Short mmCIF file of C-alpha atoms in Angstrom, two decimals:
data_model
loop_
_atom_site.label_atom_id
_atom_site.label_comp_id
_atom_site.label_asym_id
_atom_site.label_seq_id
_atom_site.Cartn_x
_atom_site.Cartn_y
_atom_site.Cartn_z
CA MET A 202 -22.63 0.41 13.66
CA ASN A 203 -19.99 3.02 14.48
CA ALA A 204 -16.45 3.15 13.06
CA LEU A 205 -14.89 1.25 15.96
CA ASP A 206 -17.50 -1.50 15.69
CA HIS A 207 -16.81 -1.78 11.94
CA PHE A 208 -13.11 -2.15 12.73
CA ARG A 209 -13.79 -4.85 15.34
CA HIS A 210 -16.07 -6.65 12.89
CA HIS A 211 -13.44 -6.58 10.13
CA LEU A 212 -10.71 -7.73 12.52
CA ARG A 213 -12.68 -10.93 13.14
CA GLN A 214 -12.74 -11.77 9.44
CA PRO A 215 -9.83 -14.01 8.42
CA ASN A 216 -9.79 -12.82 4.79
CA VAL A 217 -10.47 -9.14 5.35
CA ARG A 218 -9.17 -6.76 2.70
CA VAL A 219 -6.38 -4.43 3.77
CA GLU A 220 -8.25 -1.40 2.46
CA ASP A 221 -11.25 -2.18 4.69
CA LEU A 222 -9.08 -2.18 7.80
CA ALA A 223 -7.21 0.94 6.68
CA LEU A 224 -10.45 2.80 6.01
CA ASP A 225 -11.82 1.70 9.38
CA ILE A 226 -8.72 3.17 11.06
CA ALA A 227 -9.12 6.40 9.12
CA HIS A 228 -12.81 6.54 9.96
CA ILE A 229 -12.10 6.12 13.68
CA GLY A 230 -9.64 9.00 13.48
CA ARG A 231 -11.76 11.18 11.20
CA ALA A 232 -15.46 10.39 11.31
CA GLU A 233 -16.53 12.97 8.71
CA PHE A 234 -16.31 10.76 5.61
CA ASP A 235 -17.98 7.67 4.18
CA PRO A 236 -15.52 4.77 3.69
CA ALA A 237 -17.67 3.47 0.80
CA ASP A 238 -16.69 6.54 -1.24
CA TYR A 239 -13.03 5.52 -1.03
CA LEU A 240 -13.73 1.91 -1.98
CA ILE A 241 -15.36 3.36 -5.10
CA GLU A 242 -12.24 5.50 -5.64
CA LEU A 243 -10.06 2.36 -5.47
CA ASP A 244 -12.35 0.74 -8.06
CA ARG A 245 -11.96 3.82 -10.25
CA LEU A 246 -8.17 3.73 -9.92
CA ALA A 247 -8.17 0.04 -10.84
CA ASP A 248 -10.25 0.81 -13.94
CA TYR A 249 -7.71 3.46 -14.96
CA VAL A 250 -4.76 1.12 -14.42
CA ASP A 251 -6.54 -1.63 -16.35
CA LEU A 252 -6.99 0.70 -19.33
CA HIS A 253 -3.33 1.69 -19.34
CA LEU A 254 -1.59 -1.55 -18.39
CA ASP A 255 -0.66 -3.41 -21.57
CA SER A 256 -1.89 -6.98 -21.11
CA ALA A 257 0.92 -8.20 -23.39
CA LEU A 258 3.49 -7.16 -20.78
CA SER A 259 4.73 -9.60 -18.18
CA GLY A 260 7.56 -9.92 -15.72
CA ARG A 261 9.64 -6.89 -14.85
CA ALA A 262 8.14 -4.89 -17.73
CA ALA A 263 4.63 -5.38 -16.30
CA ALA A 264 5.79 -4.57 -12.76
CA THR A 265 7.51 -1.42 -14.03
CA ARG A 266 4.48 -0.31 -16.02
CA PHE A 267 2.17 -0.91 -13.03
CA LEU A 268 4.45 1.25 -10.87
CA GLU A 269 4.66 3.97 -13.53
CA ILE A 270 0.90 4.20 -13.83
CA LEU A 271 0.50 4.64 -10.08
CA THR A 272 3.42 7.01 -9.54
CA HIS A 273 3.48 8.99 -12.80
CA ASP A 274 0.03 8.84 -14.39
CA LEU A 275 -1.92 8.89 -11.12
CA ALA A 276 0.74 10.93 -9.25
CA PHE A 277 1.04 8.86 -6.07
CA CYS A 278 4.25 9.79 -4.30
CA GLY A 279 6.05 9.49 -1.01
CA SER A 280 5.60 12.18 1.60
CA HIS A 281 9.26 13.06 1.98
CA ALA A 282 8.79 16.62 3.29
CA ASP A 283 6.38 15.92 6.16
CA TYR A 284 6.77 12.21 6.89
CA ARG A 285 5.12 12.30 10.33
CA ASP A 286 1.94 14.09 9.21
CA PRO A 287 -0.91 11.80 10.39
CA ARG A 288 -2.70 12.32 7.05
CA ASN A 289 0.02 10.12 5.51
CA SER A 290 -1.45 7.15 7.43
CA PHE A 291 -5.15 7.74 6.75
CA LEU A 292 -6.16 5.96 3.54
CA ASP A 293 -8.87 8.49 2.66
CA GLN A 294 -6.29 11.30 2.85
CA VAL A 295 -3.68 9.32 0.90
CA LEU A 296 -6.21 8.75 -1.88
CA GLU A 297 -7.22 12.43 -1.93
CA ARG A 298 -3.74 13.96 -1.58
CA ARG A 299 -1.92 11.25 -3.61
CA THR A 300 0.86 11.20 -1.03
CA GLY A 301 1.62 8.98 1.94
CA LEU A 302 3.96 6.72 3.84
CA PRO A 303 5.52 3.65 2.20
CA ILE A 304 3.00 1.31 3.80
CA MET A 305 0.03 3.32 2.55
CA LEU A 306 1.35 3.60 -1.00
CA ALA A 307 2.01 -0.15 -1.02
CA LEU A 308 -1.53 -0.68 0.28
CA VAL A 309 -2.93 1.33 -2.65
CA GLY A 310 -0.89 -0.87 -5.01
CA MET A 311 -2.15 -4.01 -3.31
CA ALA A 312 -5.80 -2.93 -3.41
CA VAL A 313 -5.63 -1.84 -7.05
CA GLY A 314 -3.71 -4.96 -8.05
CA ARG A 315 -6.18 -7.32 -6.41
CA ARG A 316 -9.04 -5.66 -8.30
CA LEU A 317 -7.18 -6.51 -11.51
CA GLY A 318 -6.32 -10.08 -10.55
CA LEU A 319 -2.64 -9.23 -10.02
CA ARG A 320 -0.66 -10.76 -7.19
CA ILE A 321 0.69 -7.87 -5.17
CA ASP A 322 1.56 -8.50 -1.52
CA GLY A 323 2.71 -6.22 1.27
CA MET A 324 6.27 -6.69 2.46
CA GLY A 325 7.03 -5.35 5.92
CA PHE A 326 10.80 -5.10 5.76
CA PRO A 327 12.69 -3.60 8.70
CA TYR A 328 12.48 0.21 8.53
CA HIS A 329 10.63 0.27 5.18
CA PHE A 330 7.51 -1.16 3.56
CA MET A 331 7.25 -2.24 -0.07
CA ALA A 332 4.91 -4.23 -2.29
CA ARG A 333 5.87 -7.49 -3.97
CA TYR A 334 4.73 -8.03 -7.56
CA THR A 335 4.61 -11.70 -8.58
CA ASP A 336 3.77 -13.25 -11.93
CA ALA A 337 4.76 -16.35 -13.92
CA GLU A 338 8.12 -14.75 -14.84
CA GLY A 339 9.27 -13.93 -11.32
CA VAL A 340 9.12 -11.59 -8.35
CA TRP A 341 9.94 -7.88 -8.04
CA LEU A 342 9.65 -5.37 -5.24
CA LEU A 343 7.77 -2.14 -5.87
CA ASP A 344 8.97 0.78 -3.79
CA LEU A 345 6.20 3.27 -4.49
CA PHE A 346 7.66 5.73 -1.97
CA HIS A 347 10.90 6.00 -3.97
CA ASP A 348 9.35 5.15 -7.36
CA VAL A 349 11.59 2.19 -8.17
CA VAL A 350 11.30 -1.50 -9.06
CA VAL A 351 13.82 -3.59 -7.13
CA GLU A 352 15.08 -7.05 -8.03
CA ILE A 353 14.32 -9.39 -5.13
CA GLY A 354 18.03 -10.23 -4.86
CA ASN A 355 18.84 -6.54 -4.40
CA ALA A 356 16.44 -6.01 -1.50
CA GLU A 357 19.19 -5.69 1.13
CA ALA A 358 21.19 -3.20 -0.93
CA HIS A 359 18.09 -1.13 -1.69
CA LEU A 360 17.04 -1.06 1.96
CA ALA A 361 20.58 -0.14 3.02
CA GLY A 362 20.40 2.83 0.67
CA VAL A 363 17.03 3.84 2.09
CA VAL A 364 18.00 3.63 5.77
CA GLY A 365 21.64 4.65 5.39
CA ARG A 366 23.22 1.59 6.97
CA PRO A 367 23.77 -2.09 6.15
CA VAL A 368 20.67 -4.27 6.27
CA THR A 369 20.64 -8.05 6.58
CA LEU A 370 17.31 -9.73 5.92
CA ALA A 371 16.33 -13.01 7.51
CA PRO A 372 14.41 -15.44 5.27
CA ALA A 373 11.24 -14.62 7.26
CA SER A 374 11.50 -11.02 6.01
CA PHE A 375 10.32 -12.22 2.61
CA THR A 376 6.99 -13.48 3.98
CA PRO A 377 4.12 -11.15 3.02
CA VAL A 378 2.30 -9.43 5.86
CA THR A 379 -1.31 -10.22 6.58
CA ALA A 380 -4.03 -7.58 6.53
CA HIS A 381 -4.09 -7.70 10.34
CA GLU A 382 -0.32 -7.18 10.59
CA LEU A 383 -0.55 -4.32 8.12
CA ALA A 384 -3.28 -2.67 10.21
CA ALA A 385 -1.10 -2.97 13.32
CA ARG A 386 1.75 -1.22 11.50
CA ILE A 387 -0.57 1.59 10.40
CA LEU A 388 -1.69 2.05 14.01
CA ASN A 389 1.95 2.10 15.18
CA ASN A 390 2.74 4.76 12.59
CA LEU A 391 -0.18 6.86 13.81
CA ARG A 392 0.93 6.46 17.42
CA ALA A 393 4.41 7.63 16.42
CA ALA A 394 2.94 10.61 14.55
#
């Protein structure tokens, strides 16, 4: 089965993992790698986070520590200098280079979090993508691109600071994106690049 057939196959699965779709997209664009190697890399990253995430932490402290491990210890960061570089939208390249677009960094957080049993969802806000960290104590937004944890009630103010103009969020904006919606946004980013 070629890369495009893998993508079509995954698109038909209702509970497909976001990383599978993202790796399919990367593999279509760059056929010279094995997606399985990057699934193993995500497993390895999850093992590292698990070793360094204090299980006694919860709430904002746990969300902050999770973000710190990804952005400081593992050095994932936003690609501020060359935002439109297509490599920022290919998951294999994001994992190798440790830099990418907001959606791809959130995707890494989602994939790692799921491997650890954490609830981390993708949030496709207008003009910016973040991850949502949820536990028994509450909900926080993780902006891996800007390396900050945002209170859910401060989402509009944070986004206004990011885009440089006022942002008003409809209630539907707080609904997590599906893996299929996330894949469509990755493809749109690549088309724009």
